[in-house]
Coordinates of C-alpha atoms and ligand atoms in Angstrom, one line a residue:
M17 CA -100.4 -76.2 -104.9
C18 CA -97.1 -74.7 -105.9
G19 CA -95.3 -76.0 -109.0
I20 CA -91.5 -76.5 -109.1
M21 CA -89.2 -77.0 -112.1
G22 CA -85.4 -77.2 -112.2
Y23 CA -82.9 -77.8 -114.9
A24 CA -79.2 -78.6 -115.2
G25 CA -77.7 -79.4 -118.6
S26 CA -76.1 -78.2 -121.7
G27 CA -79.2 -76.9 -123.4
N28 CA -81.1 -73.8 -122.5
A29 CA -82.8 -73.9 -119.1
V30 CA -85.3 -71.2 -119.8
P31 CA -87.7 -72.9 -122.3
V32 CA -87.4 -76.2 -120.4
I33 CA -88.4 -74.5 -117.2
I34 CA -91.2 -72.4 -118.7
D35 CA -92.6 -75.5 -120.5
G36 CA -92.4 -77.5 -117.3
L37 CA -94.3 -74.8 -115.3
A38 CA -96.9 -74.6 -118.1
K39 CA -97.5 -78.3 -117.7
L40 CA -98.2 -77.7 -113.9
E41 CA -100.7 -74.9 -114.5
Y42 CA -103.6 -77.3 -113.9
R43 CA -102.6 -77.3 -110.2
G44 CA -103.6 -73.7 -109.8
Y45 CA -101.3 -70.8 -109.0
D46 CA -101.3 -67.0 -108.6
S47 CA -97.8 -66.0 -109.5
A48 CA -94.7 -67.3 -111.3
G49 CA -91.0 -66.9 -111.2
I50 CA -87.7 -68.1 -112.6
A51 CA -84.0 -67.8 -111.5
I52 CA -81.3 -68.6 -114.0
Y53 CA -77.5 -68.6 -113.9
Q54 CA -75.9 -66.1 -116.3
D55 CA -72.3 -64.8 -116.5
G56 CA -71.5 -65.5 -112.9
D57 CA -74.8 -64.2 -111.5
L58 CA -78.3 -65.3 -110.8
V59 CA -81.0 -63.4 -112.7
V60 CA -84.5 -63.6 -111.2
T61 CA -87.8 -62.7 -112.9
K62 CA -91.1 -63.0 -111.1
K63 CA -94.6 -61.7 -111.5
K64 CA -98.0 -61.9 -110.0
G65 CA -100.6 -63.4 -112.3
R66 CA -100.3 -65.9 -115.1
L67 CA -97.2 -67.6 -116.3
A68 CA -97.6 -65.7 -119.5
D69 CA -97.2 -62.4 -117.5
M70 CA -93.9 -63.6 -116.1
V71 CA -92.7 -64.7 -119.6
N72 CA -93.6 -61.3 -120.9
E73 CA -91.5 -59.7 -118.2
L74 CA -88.6 -61.9 -119.0
G75 CA -88.5 -60.6 -122.6
E76 CA -86.1 -62.3 -125.0
W77 CA -85.2 -65.7 -123.6
P78 CA -81.7 -65.6 -122.3
Q79 CA -79.3 -68.6 -122.6
S80 CA -78.6 -70.5 -119.4
I81 CA -77.4 -74.0 -118.4
L82 CA -78.9 -73.9 -114.9
G83 CA -82.2 -72.6 -113.5
I84 CA -85.2 -73.1 -111.3
G85 CA -88.8 -72.0 -111.7
H86 CA -91.9 -71.9 -109.6
T87 CA -95.6 -71.3 -109.8
R88 CA -96.9 -70.1 -106.4
W89 CA -100.2 -70.9 -104.7
A90 CA -100.1 -68.4 -101.8
T91 CA -100.1 -69.7 -98.3
H92 CA -98.2 -67.0 -96.4
G93 CA -98.5 -63.5 -97.8
V94 CA -100.8 -62.3 -100.5
P95 CA -100.2 -63.1 -104.2
S96 CA -97.8 -60.4 -105.4
D97 CA -94.5 -59.9 -107.3
H98 CA -92.4 -59.7 -104.2
N99 CA -94.0 -62.8 -102.6
A100 CA -93.5 -64.8 -105.7
H101 CA -90.7 -67.3 -105.7
P102 CA -87.7 -67.7 -106.2
H103 CA -86.5 -66.1 -103.0
M104 CA -83.0 -64.9 -102.6
D105 CA -80.4 -64.3 -99.9
C106 CA -79.2 -60.7 -99.1
H107 CA -76.6 -60.7 -101.8
G108 CA -78.5 -62.3 -104.7
R109 CA -76.1 -65.3 -104.8
I110 CA -78.6 -68.0 -103.7
A111 CA -82.1 -68.6 -105.1
L112 CA -84.6 -70.9 -103.7
V113 CA -88.1 -72.2 -104.5
H114 CA -90.4 -74.0 -102.0
N115 CA -93.6 -75.9 -101.9
G116 CA -95.1 -76.4 -98.4
I117 CA -95.1 -74.5 -95.1
I118 CA -92.2 -73.7 -92.9
E119 CA -94.0 -73.8 -89.6
N120 CA -91.4 -72.1 -87.4
Y121 CA -90.6 -69.3 -89.9
A122 CA -91.8 -66.5 -87.6
P123 CA -89.1 -67.0 -84.8
L124 CA -86.5 -67.8 -87.4
R125 CA -87.3 -64.6 -89.4
K126 CA -87.0 -62.5 -86.2
E127 CA -83.6 -64.1 -85.4
L128 CA -82.3 -63.6 -88.9
I129 CA -83.4 -59.9 -88.9
L130 CA -81.6 -59.4 -85.7
E131 CA -78.5 -60.9 -87.3
G132 CA -78.7 -58.3 -90.1
H133 CA -80.6 -60.2 -92.9
D134 CA -82.9 -58.1 -95.1
F135 CA -86.3 -59.6 -95.9
V136 CA -88.3 -58.4 -98.9
S137 CA -91.4 -60.7 -98.7
E138 CA -94.0 -61.8 -96.3
T139 CA -93.4 -65.5 -97.1
D140 CA -92.3 -68.3 -94.8
T141 CA -90.0 -69.4 -97.7
E142 CA -87.7 -66.5 -97.5
V143 CA -86.2 -67.7 -94.2
M144 CA -84.8 -70.7 -96.0
A145 CA -82.9 -68.5 -98.5
H146 CA -81.4 -66.5 -95.6
L147 CA -80.6 -69.6 -93.6
V148 CA -78.7 -71.1 -96.5
E149 CA -76.8 -67.8 -96.8
K150 CA -76.0 -67.8 -93.1
Y151 CA -74.5 -71.3 -93.3
Y152 CA -72.8 -71.0 -96.7
D153 CA -69.1 -71.6 -96.4
G154 CA -68.1 -72.7 -99.9
S155 CA -70.5 -75.7 -100.0
L156 CA -74.2 -75.2 -101.0
E157 CA -74.9 -78.8 -100.1
E158 CA -73.6 -78.4 -96.6
A159 CA -75.4 -75.0 -96.2
V160 CA -78.7 -76.5 -97.2
R161 CA -78.3 -79.4 -94.9
K162 CA -77.6 -77.1 -92.0
A163 CA -80.6 -74.8 -92.9
L164 CA -82.8 -77.9 -93.0
S165 CA -81.9 -78.8 -89.5
C166 CA -83.3 -75.5 -88.3
V167 CA -86.8 -75.7 -89.9
Y168 CA -89.8 -77.9 -89.4
G169 CA -93.0 -78.2 -91.4
S170 CA -93.6 -79.5 -94.9
F171 CA -91.3 -78.7 -97.8
A172 CA -90.0 -79.5 -101.2
I173 CA -87.2 -77.0 -101.7
V174 CA -84.9 -76.5 -104.6
V175 CA -81.8 -74.3 -104.4
I176 CA -79.1 -72.9 -106.7
S177 CA -76.1 -70.7 -106.1
A178 CA -74.2 -68.4 -108.4
D179 CA -71.0 -69.7 -106.8
E180 CA -71.7 -73.4 -107.8
P181 CA -73.4 -73.1 -111.2
D182 CA -73.1 -76.8 -112.0
K183 CA -75.6 -78.1 -109.4
I184 CA -79.1 -78.0 -107.9
I185 CA -79.7 -79.0 -104.3
A186 CA -83.2 -80.2 -103.3
A187 CA -84.9 -81.8 -100.3
K188 CA -88.3 -83.1 -99.5
K189 CA -90.6 -83.6 -96.6
A190 CA -94.3 -84.0 -97.0
S191 CA -94.5 -82.1 -100.3
P192 CA -94.0 -83.9 -103.7
L193 CA -90.7 -83.9 -105.6
V194 CA -89.4 -85.9 -108.5
V195 CA -86.2 -86.1 -110.4
G196 CA -86.2 -86.7 -114.2
L197 CA -83.2 -88.4 -115.8
G198 CA -82.2 -87.0 -119.2
D199 CA -79.2 -87.5 -121.5
G200 CA -76.6 -85.0 -120.4
E201 CA -79.3 -83.0 -118.6
N202 CA -81.4 -83.7 -115.5
Y203 CA -84.6 -82.2 -114.1
L204 CA -86.3 -81.6 -110.8
A205 CA -90.1 -81.0 -110.6
S206 CA -92.9 -81.1 -108.1
D207 CA -94.9 -83.4 -110.4
I208 CA -94.4 -85.8 -113.3
P209 CA -96.3 -83.8 -116.0
A210 CA -93.7 -81.1 -115.8
I211 CA -91.0 -83.5 -117.3
L212 CA -93.0 -86.1 -119.1
S213 CA -92.4 -84.7 -122.6
R214 CA -88.6 -84.8 -121.9
T215 CA -88.1 -88.1 -120.0
R216 CA -90.0 -91.0 -118.7
R217 CA -87.2 -92.1 -116.4
V218 CA -87.8 -90.7 -112.9
Y219 CA -86.9 -91.0 -109.3
I220 CA -89.8 -90.4 -106.9
I221 CA -88.2 -88.6 -104.0
E222 CA -89.4 -89.7 -100.6
D223 CA -89.7 -87.8 -97.4
N224 CA -86.5 -86.9 -95.7
E225 CA -84.5 -87.4 -98.9
F226 CA -81.9 -85.0 -100.2
V227 CA -80.8 -84.6 -103.8
V228 CA -77.6 -83.2 -105.4
L229 CA -78.2 -82.9 -109.1
T230 CA -75.9 -81.9 -111.9
S231 CA -76.2 -82.3 -115.7
N232 CA -74.8 -85.8 -115.6
S233 CA -75.3 -87.0 -112.0
V234 CA -77.9 -87.4 -109.4
A235 CA -76.9 -88.3 -105.8
I236 CA -79.6 -89.0 -103.3
S237 CA -79.0 -89.3 -99.5
D238 CA -80.9 -88.8 -96.3
F239 CA -80.6 -85.4 -94.5
D240 CA -77.5 -86.6 -92.6
G241 CA -75.7 -87.5 -95.9
N242 CA -76.1 -91.3 -95.8
P243 CA -76.4 -92.4 -99.5
I244 CA -79.7 -93.9 -100.7
E245 CA -80.0 -96.3 -103.6
K246 CA -83.2 -95.8 -105.6
E247 CA -84.8 -97.6 -108.4
V248 CA -85.6 -95.7 -111.6
L249 CA -89.3 -95.6 -112.3
E250 CA -90.3 -95.9 -116.0
V251 CA -93.5 -93.9 -116.4
D252 CA -96.0 -95.1 -118.9
W253 CA -98.8 -92.6 -118.2
D254 CA -100.0 -90.2 -120.8
M255 CA -100.1 -86.5 -119.9
E256 CA -103.7 -86.5 -118.7
A257 CA -103.1 -89.4 -116.3
A258 CA -100.0 -87.7 -115.1
E259 CA -101.9 -84.6 -114.2
K260 CA -104.2 -86.6 -112.1
G261 CA -101.2 -88.3 -110.4
G262 CA -102.2 -91.6 -112.0
F263 CA -105.8 -91.4 -110.7
E264 CA -108.7 -91.5 -113.1
H265 CA -110.2 -88.2 -112.0
F266 CA -109.2 -85.2 -110.0
M267 CA -112.0 -86.0 -107.5
L268 CA -110.5 -89.4 -106.7
K269 CA -107.0 -87.8 -106.4
E270 CA -108.4 -85.2 -104.1
I271 CA -110.2 -87.8 -102.0
H272 CA -106.9 -89.5 -101.6
E273 CA -105.0 -86.3 -100.8
Q274 CA -107.1 -85.8 -97.6
P275 CA -104.7 -87.3 -95.1
E276 CA -102.0 -85.0 -96.4
A277 CA -104.3 -82.0 -96.6
I278 CA -105.4 -82.6 -93.0
R279 CA -101.8 -82.7 -91.9
K280 CA -101.2 -79.4 -93.6
T281 CA -104.2 -77.8 -92.0
L282 CA -103.0 -78.9 -88.6
S283 CA -99.5 -77.9 -89.3
G284 CA -98.2 -75.4 -86.8
R285 CA -101.5 -75.2 -85.0
I286 CA -100.8 -77.7 -82.2
K287 CA -98.1 -77.1 -79.6
D288 CA -97.8 -79.3 -76.4
A289 CA -101.3 -80.8 -76.9
R290 CA -102.9 -77.3 -77.1
V291 CA -104.2 -75.5 -80.0
D292 CA -102.2 -72.4 -81.0
F293 CA -103.8 -69.5 -82.8
S294 CA -101.5 -66.9 -81.2
D295 CA -100.7 -65.4 -84.6
L296 CA -104.3 -64.3 -85.1
N297 CA -104.7 -62.1 -82.0
F298 CA -108.3 -62.9 -81.5
A299 CA -108.1 -64.6 -78.1
D300 CA -109.8 -61.7 -76.2
Y301 CA -112.6 -61.5 -78.7
L302 CA -113.3 -65.2 -78.7
Q303 CA -113.1 -65.3 -74.9
N304 CA -115.8 -62.7 -74.6
T305 CA -118.1 -63.4 -77.5
S306 CA -121.6 -64.6 -76.5
K307 CA -123.0 -65.6 -79.9
I308 CA -121.6 -67.0 -83.1
F309 CA -123.2 -67.0 -86.5
I310 CA -121.6 -69.5 -88.9
V311 CA -122.6 -68.7 -92.5
A312 CA -121.7 -70.6 -95.7
C313 CA -123.1 -72.4 -98.8
G314 CA -123.3 -76.1 -99.8
T315 CA -120.5 -78.3 -98.5
A316 CA -119.0 -75.5 -96.6
Y317 CA -122.4 -75.0 -94.8
H318 CA -122.3 -78.7 -93.9
A319 CA -118.9 -78.2 -92.3
G320 CA -120.5 -75.3 -90.4
L321 CA -123.1 -77.6 -89.0
V322 CA -120.4 -79.8 -87.6
G323 CA -118.6 -76.7 -86.4
R324 CA -121.7 -75.5 -84.6
M325 CA -122.0 -78.8 -82.6
A326 CA -118.3 -78.8 -81.8
I327 CA -118.3 -75.2 -80.6
E328 CA -121.5 -75.6 -78.5
K329 CA -120.3 -78.8 -76.9
L330 CA -116.7 -77.7 -76.1
A331 CA -116.8 -73.9 -75.9
A332 CA -120.4 -73.6 -74.6
V333 CA -121.2 -70.6 -76.8
P334 CA -124.6 -70.5 -78.6
V335 CA -124.1 -70.9 -82.4
E336 CA -126.5 -70.4 -85.3
T337 CA -125.5 -72.0 -88.6
D338 CA -127.1 -70.5 -91.7
I339 CA -127.1 -70.9 -95.5
A340 CA -125.6 -67.7 -96.8
S341 CA -128.3 -67.0 -99.4
E342 CA -131.0 -67.2 -96.6
F343 CA -129.0 -65.4 -94.0
R344 CA -128.5 -62.2 -96.1
Y345 CA -132.3 -61.6 -96.3
R346 CA -133.4 -62.3 -92.8
R347 CA -133.6 -60.0 -89.8
V348 CA -130.6 -60.9 -87.7
L349 CA -130.6 -59.9 -84.1
W350 CA -127.0 -58.8 -83.8
K351 CA -125.5 -57.8 -80.5
P352 CA -122.2 -56.1 -80.0
G353 CA -119.5 -58.7 -79.4
D354 CA -121.1 -61.3 -81.6
L355 CA -118.9 -63.2 -84.0
M356 CA -119.5 -64.3 -87.6
I357 CA -117.6 -67.2 -89.0
V358 CA -117.8 -67.6 -92.8
I359 CA -116.6 -70.8 -94.4
S360 CA -115.7 -70.8 -98.1
Q361 CA -113.3 -73.0 -100.0
S362 CA -112.9 -70.4 -102.9
G363 CA -113.4 -67.3 -100.7
E364 CA -115.3 -65.8 -103.6
T365 CA -118.9 -67.2 -103.2
A366 CA -121.2 -64.2 -103.7
D367 CA -123.8 -65.1 -101.0
T368 CA -121.1 -65.8 -98.4
L369 CA -119.4 -62.5 -99.2
A370 CA -122.7 -60.6 -99.0
A371 CA -123.3 -62.1 -95.5
L372 CA -119.8 -61.1 -94.4
R373 CA -120.3 -57.6 -95.6
E374 CA -123.7 -57.4 -93.8
A375 CA -122.0 -58.4 -90.6
K376 CA -119.3 -55.8 -91.0
R377 CA -121.9 -53.1 -91.7
N378 CA -123.4 -54.0 -88.4
G379 CA -120.0 -53.7 -86.6
I380 CA -119.7 -57.5 -86.2
K381 CA -116.2 -59.0 -86.4
V382 CA -115.8 -61.7 -89.0
L383 CA -113.5 -64.7 -88.9
A384 CA -113.0 -66.4 -92.3
V385 CA -112.1 -70.0 -92.9
T386 CA -111.0 -70.3 -96.5
N387 CA -108.6 -72.2 -98.8
V388 CA -107.6 -69.3 -101.0
V389 CA -105.1 -66.7 -99.8
G390 CA -105.9 -63.3 -101.3
S391 CA -109.5 -64.2 -102.0
A392 CA -112.3 -61.7 -101.4
V393 CA -113.4 -63.3 -98.2
A394 CA -109.8 -63.5 -96.9
R395 CA -109.2 -59.8 -97.7
E396 CA -112.4 -58.5 -96.1
A397 CA -112.6 -60.6 -92.9
D398 CA -111.0 -59.4 -89.6
W399 CA -109.2 -62.7 -89.1
V400 CA -108.5 -65.6 -91.5
I401 CA -107.7 -69.2 -90.9
F402 CA -106.5 -70.9 -94.1
T403 CA -107.3 -74.6 -94.6
H404 CA -104.1 -75.2 -96.7
A405 CA -105.9 -78.0 -98.6
G406 CA -104.2 -77.1 -101.9
P407 CA -106.2 -76.2 -105.0
E408 CA -109.3 -78.3 -105.4
I409 CA -109.9 -78.9 -109.1
A410 CA -112.9 -81.3 -109.1
V411 CA -116.2 -79.3 -108.7
A412 CA -117.4 -81.6 -105.9
S413 CA -115.7 -80.6 -102.7
T414 CA -113.9 -83.3 -100.8
K415 CA -110.5 -82.2 -99.3
A416 CA -111.9 -78.7 -98.7
Y417 CA -114.7 -80.2 -96.6
S418 CA -112.4 -82.4 -94.4
T419 CA -110.0 -79.5 -93.8
Q420 CA -112.8 -77.1 -93.0
L421 CA -113.9 -79.7 -90.4
V422 CA -110.3 -79.7 -89.0
V423 CA -110.4 -75.9 -88.6
M424 CA -113.7 -76.0 -86.9
Y425 CA -112.5 -78.5 -84.4
L426 CA -109.3 -76.6 -83.8
L427 CA -111.4 -73.5 -83.2
A428 CA -113.8 -75.3 -80.8
L429 CA -110.9 -76.8 -78.8
Y430 CA -109.1 -73.4 -78.7
M431 CA -112.1 -71.6 -77.5
A432 CA -112.8 -74.3 -74.9
D433 CA -109.3 -73.9 -73.6
L434 CA -109.6 -70.1 -73.5
R435 CA -113.0 -70.1 -71.8
K436 CA -112.3 -73.0 -69.5
S437 CA -115.6 -74.4 -70.6
Y438 CA -114.5 -78.0 -70.9
D439 CA -112.4 -80.4 -68.9
A440 CA -108.7 -79.5 -69.6
E441 CA -107.6 -83.1 -69.7
K442 CA -110.3 -84.1 -72.2
I443 CA -109.4 -81.1 -74.4
S444 CA -105.7 -82.2 -74.6
K445 CA -106.8 -85.8 -75.3
M446 CA -109.0 -84.6 -78.1
V447 CA -106.2 -82.4 -79.5
T448 CA -104.0 -85.4 -79.6
E449 CA -106.7 -87.5 -81.3
L450 CA -107.1 -84.8 -83.9
L451 CA -103.4 -84.9 -84.5
Y452 CA -103.6 -88.6 -85.5
I453 CA -107.0 -88.4 -87.4
D454 CA -105.1 -88.5 -90.7
T455 CA -104.1 -92.1 -90.0
L456 CA -107.8 -93.1 -89.5
V457 CA -108.7 -91.4 -92.8
E458 CA -105.9 -93.5 -94.4
Q459 CA -107.4 -96.6 -93.0
V460 CA -110.8 -95.8 -94.4
L461 CA -109.3 -95.1 -97.9
Q462 CA -108.1 -98.7 -97.9
E463 CA -111.8 -99.8 -98.0
Q464 CA -112.2 -98.3 -101.5
D465 CA -112.7 -101.5 -103.4
K466 CA -115.4 -102.7 -101.0
I467 CA -117.2 -99.4 -101.4
K468 CA -116.8 -99.5 -105.1
A469 CA -118.4 -102.9 -105.2
L470 CA -121.4 -101.5 -103.3
A471 CA -121.7 -98.6 -105.8
E472 CA -121.6 -101.2 -108.7
K473 CA -124.4 -103.1 -107.0
Y474 CA -126.7 -100.1 -106.5
Q475 CA -125.8 -98.1 -109.6
G476 CA -129.3 -98.5 -111.1
V477 CA -131.3 -96.9 -108.2
Q478 CA -133.4 -93.8 -108.6
D479 CA -133.7 -92.6 -105.0
T480 CA -131.6 -92.9 -101.9
F481 CA -131.8 -91.7 -98.3
F482 CA -129.1 -90.8 -95.9
L483 CA -129.9 -91.0 -92.2
G484 CA -128.2 -90.0 -89.0
R485 CA -128.6 -88.4 -85.7
G486 CA -126.6 -85.5 -84.3
L487 CA -123.2 -85.2 -86.1
D488 CA -124.2 -88.2 -88.2
Y489 CA -127.1 -86.1 -89.6
A490 CA -124.7 -83.3 -90.6
V491 CA -122.5 -85.9 -92.4
A492 CA -125.6 -87.5 -94.0
M493 CA -126.4 -84.1 -95.5
E494 CA -122.9 -83.9 -97.0
G495 CA -123.2 -87.5 -98.3
A496 CA -126.5 -86.8 -100.0
L497 CA -125.2 -83.6 -101.6
K498 CA -122.1 -85.5 -103.0
L499 CA -124.2 -88.2 -104.4
K500 CA -126.8 -86.0 -106.1
E501 CA -124.3 -83.5 -107.6
I502 CA -122.0 -86.0 -109.3
S503 CA -124.1 -89.1 -110.0
Y504 CA -127.5 -87.3 -110.5
V505 CA -129.2 -89.9 -108.2
H506 CA -131.9 -88.4 -106.1
A507 CA -130.6 -88.3 -102.5
E508 CA -132.3 -87.0 -99.4
A509 CA -130.7 -86.6 -96.0
Y510 CA -132.9 -86.8 -92.9
A511 CA -132.4 -86.7 -89.2
A512 CA -133.3 -90.3 -88.4
G513 CA -135.9 -89.3 -85.8
E514 CA -137.7 -87.1 -88.3
L515 CA -138.6 -90.0 -90.7
K516 CA -141.9 -90.9 -89.2
H517 CA -143.0 -87.3 -89.5
G518 CA -143.4 -87.6 -93.3
P519 CA -140.5 -89.1 -95.3
L520 CA -141.2 -92.6 -94.2
A521 CA -144.0 -92.6 -96.8
L522 CA -141.3 -92.7 -99.5
I523 CA -139.6 -95.8 -98.3
D524 CA -140.5 -98.8 -100.4
D525 CA -139.0 -102.2 -101.4
G526 CA -135.4 -101.9 -102.5
V527 CA -134.8 -98.2 -101.7
P528 CA -131.2 -97.9 -100.4
V529 CA -130.8 -96.1 -97.1
L530 CA -127.3 -95.2 -96.0
A531 CA -127.3 -95.0 -92.3
L532 CA -124.5 -93.3 -90.4
I533 CA -123.7 -94.9 -87.0
T534 CA -120.8 -93.3 -85.2
Q535 CA -122.4 -91.6 -82.2
D536 CA -122.1 -94.1 -79.4
K537 CA -124.8 -92.5 -77.2
L538 CA -127.3 -92.3 -80.0
V539 CA -126.8 -95.8 -81.6
E540 CA -129.9 -97.4 -80.1
K541 CA -132.1 -94.5 -81.2
T542 CA -130.8 -94.7 -84.7
M543 CA -131.2 -98.5 -84.8
S544 CA -135.0 -98.1 -84.0
N545 CA -135.2 -95.8 -87.0
I546 CA -133.3 -98.3 -89.1
K547 CA -135.8 -101.0 -88.1
E548 CA -138.6 -98.7 -89.3
V549 CA -137.2 -98.4 -92.8
K550 CA -136.2 -102.1 -92.9
A551 CA -139.8 -103.0 -92.1
R552 CA -140.9 -101.1 -95.2
G553 CA -138.5 -102.9 -97.5
A554 CA -135.4 -100.6 -97.5
I555 CA -131.9 -101.9 -98.1
V556 CA -129.8 -100.5 -95.3
V557 CA -126.1 -99.8 -95.8
A558 CA -124.6 -99.0 -92.4
V559 CA -121.5 -96.7 -92.2
C560 CA -120.6 -97.8 -88.8
K561 CA -117.8 -97.5 -86.2
E562 CA -116.4 -101.0 -85.6
N563 CA -117.2 -100.9 -81.9
L564 CA -120.9 -100.4 -82.7
Q565 CA -120.9 -103.2 -85.3
E566 CA -122.8 -105.5 -82.9
A567 CA -125.8 -103.1 -82.8
C568 CA -126.1 -102.9 -86.5
Q569 CA -125.9 -106.6 -87.4
E570 CA -129.3 -106.5 -89.0
C571 CA -128.2 -103.9 -91.6
D572 CA -127.9 -105.4 -95.1
E573 CA -124.4 -104.0 -95.8
Q574 CA -121.8 -102.6 -93.4
I575 CA -118.9 -100.3 -94.1
L576 CA -116.8 -100.3 -90.9
L577 CA -114.9 -97.3 -89.6
P578 CA -112.1 -97.4 -87.1
R579 CA -112.7 -96.4 -83.5
V580 CA -112.8 -92.6 -83.3
N581 CA -113.9 -90.0 -80.8
P582 CA -117.6 -89.5 -81.7
L583 CA -117.1 -85.7 -81.9
L584 CA -114.3 -86.1 -84.5
A585 CA -116.1 -88.9 -86.4
P586 CA -117.3 -86.7 -89.3
I587 CA -113.8 -86.4 -90.7
V588 CA -113.7 -90.2 -90.9
S589 CA -117.3 -91.1 -91.8
V590 CA -117.6 -88.8 -94.8
I591 CA -114.8 -90.7 -96.6
P592 CA -116.9 -93.7 -97.6
L593 CA -119.7 -91.4 -98.7
Q594 CA -117.3 -89.5 -101.0
I595 CA -116.0 -92.8 -102.5
F596 CA -119.5 -94.2 -102.9
S597 CA -120.7 -91.1 -104.7
Y598 CA -117.6 -91.1 -106.9
Y599 CA -118.1 -94.7 -108.0
M600 CA -121.9 -94.3 -108.5
A601 CA -121.1 -91.4 -110.9
I602 CA -118.5 -93.6 -112.7
F603 CA -120.8 -96.6 -113.1
R604 CA -123.6 -94.3 -114.3
G605 CA -121.3 -92.7 -116.9
A606 CA -121.4 -89.1 -115.4
D607 CA -118.7 -86.5 -115.9
V608 CA -117.3 -86.7 -112.4
D609 CA -115.0 -83.7 -112.3
K610 CA -117.4 -81.4 -114.1
P611 CA -121.0 -82.3 -113.2
R612 CA -123.7 -80.8 -115.3
N613 CA -125.1 -77.3 -114.4
L614 CA -122.4 -76.7 -111.7
A615 CA -119.4 -74.4 -111.4
K616 CA -116.5 -74.6 -109.0
S617 CA -116.8 -71.0 -107.8
V618 CA -120.3 -69.4 -107.5
T619 CA -119.7 -65.7 -107.9
V620 CA -123.3 -64.8 -108.7
E621 CA -126.2 -64.6 -106.3
Ligands
LIG4 C1 -120.3 -79.2 -103.3 C2 -119.6 -77.9 -103.4 C3 -120.4 -76.7 -103.2 C4 -119.6 -75.6 -102.5 C5 -120.4 -74.3 -102.4 C6 -119.6 -73.2 -101.6 O1 -119.4 -80.2 -103.5 O2 -118.5 -77.8 -103.7 O3 -121.6 -76.9 -102.5 O4 -119.3 -76.1 -101.2 O5 -120.6 -73.8 -103.7 O6 -118.4 -72.9 -102.2 P1 -117.2 -72.2 -101.4 O7 -116.8 -73.1 -100.3 O8 -116.2 -71.9 -102.4 O9 -117.8 -70.9 -100.8

């Protein structure tokens, strides 16, 4: 996620900004930049790579009373010097940094080019700089307000002008922004750690709020200019807590970031209740393909299992889902026109990359679903859909998984629409349901304390089983992986109907079985399997949709989920499993964010 830092005061802006950006490095970034006011001009320095590379480029630190800085985590356009922020208007009088996505940047860019504006980057952000230029008529504040009325999407933007060197203008919608209050100097940042060593007095800027900041004043209003009174927050976190946004671990923070991450993944992809991938130019290929191979590892593979069921059900195309390390060594019966979909959070996983290259060697087109712009997978695939989950720091994947699911659903719905393989009305209903799924995730997050209590109760167990049928089985696999990787409890996932073919022998008194019950049509079948394990002494924890609660009365514990379309249920039902695993690890004293023997990115075979 991009980092933002701004300064207005009587000291030197440069060290303050560099120090603030350094404090945001933990968020991950691929380039850095700074714009400062100097002798009537704005001076911009930006560089791909580490913050230290940008600082080297800057040379001797100049003196300045006003400036903004940025660490970029690429979303539109590869990591590069020219895509790094700040972005400027045509005359170098306005500099702007942005965190988020301007969804309608493409038409705006075309329009601005026709009006004579020169663009130098591939970013969505640059349109904002040119819009502010277009509307600038002596008041930066008014120009930014007008520019904001033209864009939609998510943003925290921070702007300065060489013609008004006493102020910084900022605005926020769906991306974080805070103001730090100093003595004769004030700060703007995307996160508290950036300013914590300078002040503990902050305003948390809310969505649709607009800030005019000088060295000794901060005025907050809505986008129309109506003033807003805010309370100063006195922050008592230490630096480590601040980096984790007040959460105890990155994993918990990332679990809670899922509603926002999902919104970002969906951002710009749904228009008039239809999925829009028109920017990818793959409609013809997807319309005609007759076989899809989904290849990935670990959690991403589990997202692929859900993707397979969604694509087969909606788009009626046969799909095989494979573990990348297996796929690369088996004989694949490719046919011209087949499609490979690789899913990878990091975009650097060696086995996934090898499978991608194998497909390309055989003339098969590859669509990548990844979280990292500029990653190897993104560079080598024919088409890429980015998940926009923001950097995932905890080793155990959470928000990457839920956003991968969102992409798989978008793809299935898009293909169904293209191929006319599913009832059009049902497709648009499902698209609308997907658009609101973030609110269901938010509801499940409210159940955290109840799930924590369950983890406390079962913290001492040695073995656990996760059961489900259909999509519930795919989620059971993800739940079991999460539990074993961070809490080191032995966890097995089984298709509920498979139990009696062997694993039932392992069920004994007091063994916890987590049963997923979200598939309305399969509930009775799953319940028969639950009875089988209960009869052998298992303790059954049901993760169950509230409308199916009646059927699972006899389970020992129930975690209730809101009503959700069964096909979309995995996005919602995985949340309690993530929280359960997290607290099991906590109660067992494990290092949650860095589990033993595991690495975040697996770049070896
Ligand atoms: C589990 C986890 C791993 C990754 C796997 C693939 O929580 O994170 O199983 O999903 O190593 O990584 P990516 O998605 O980066 O290819």
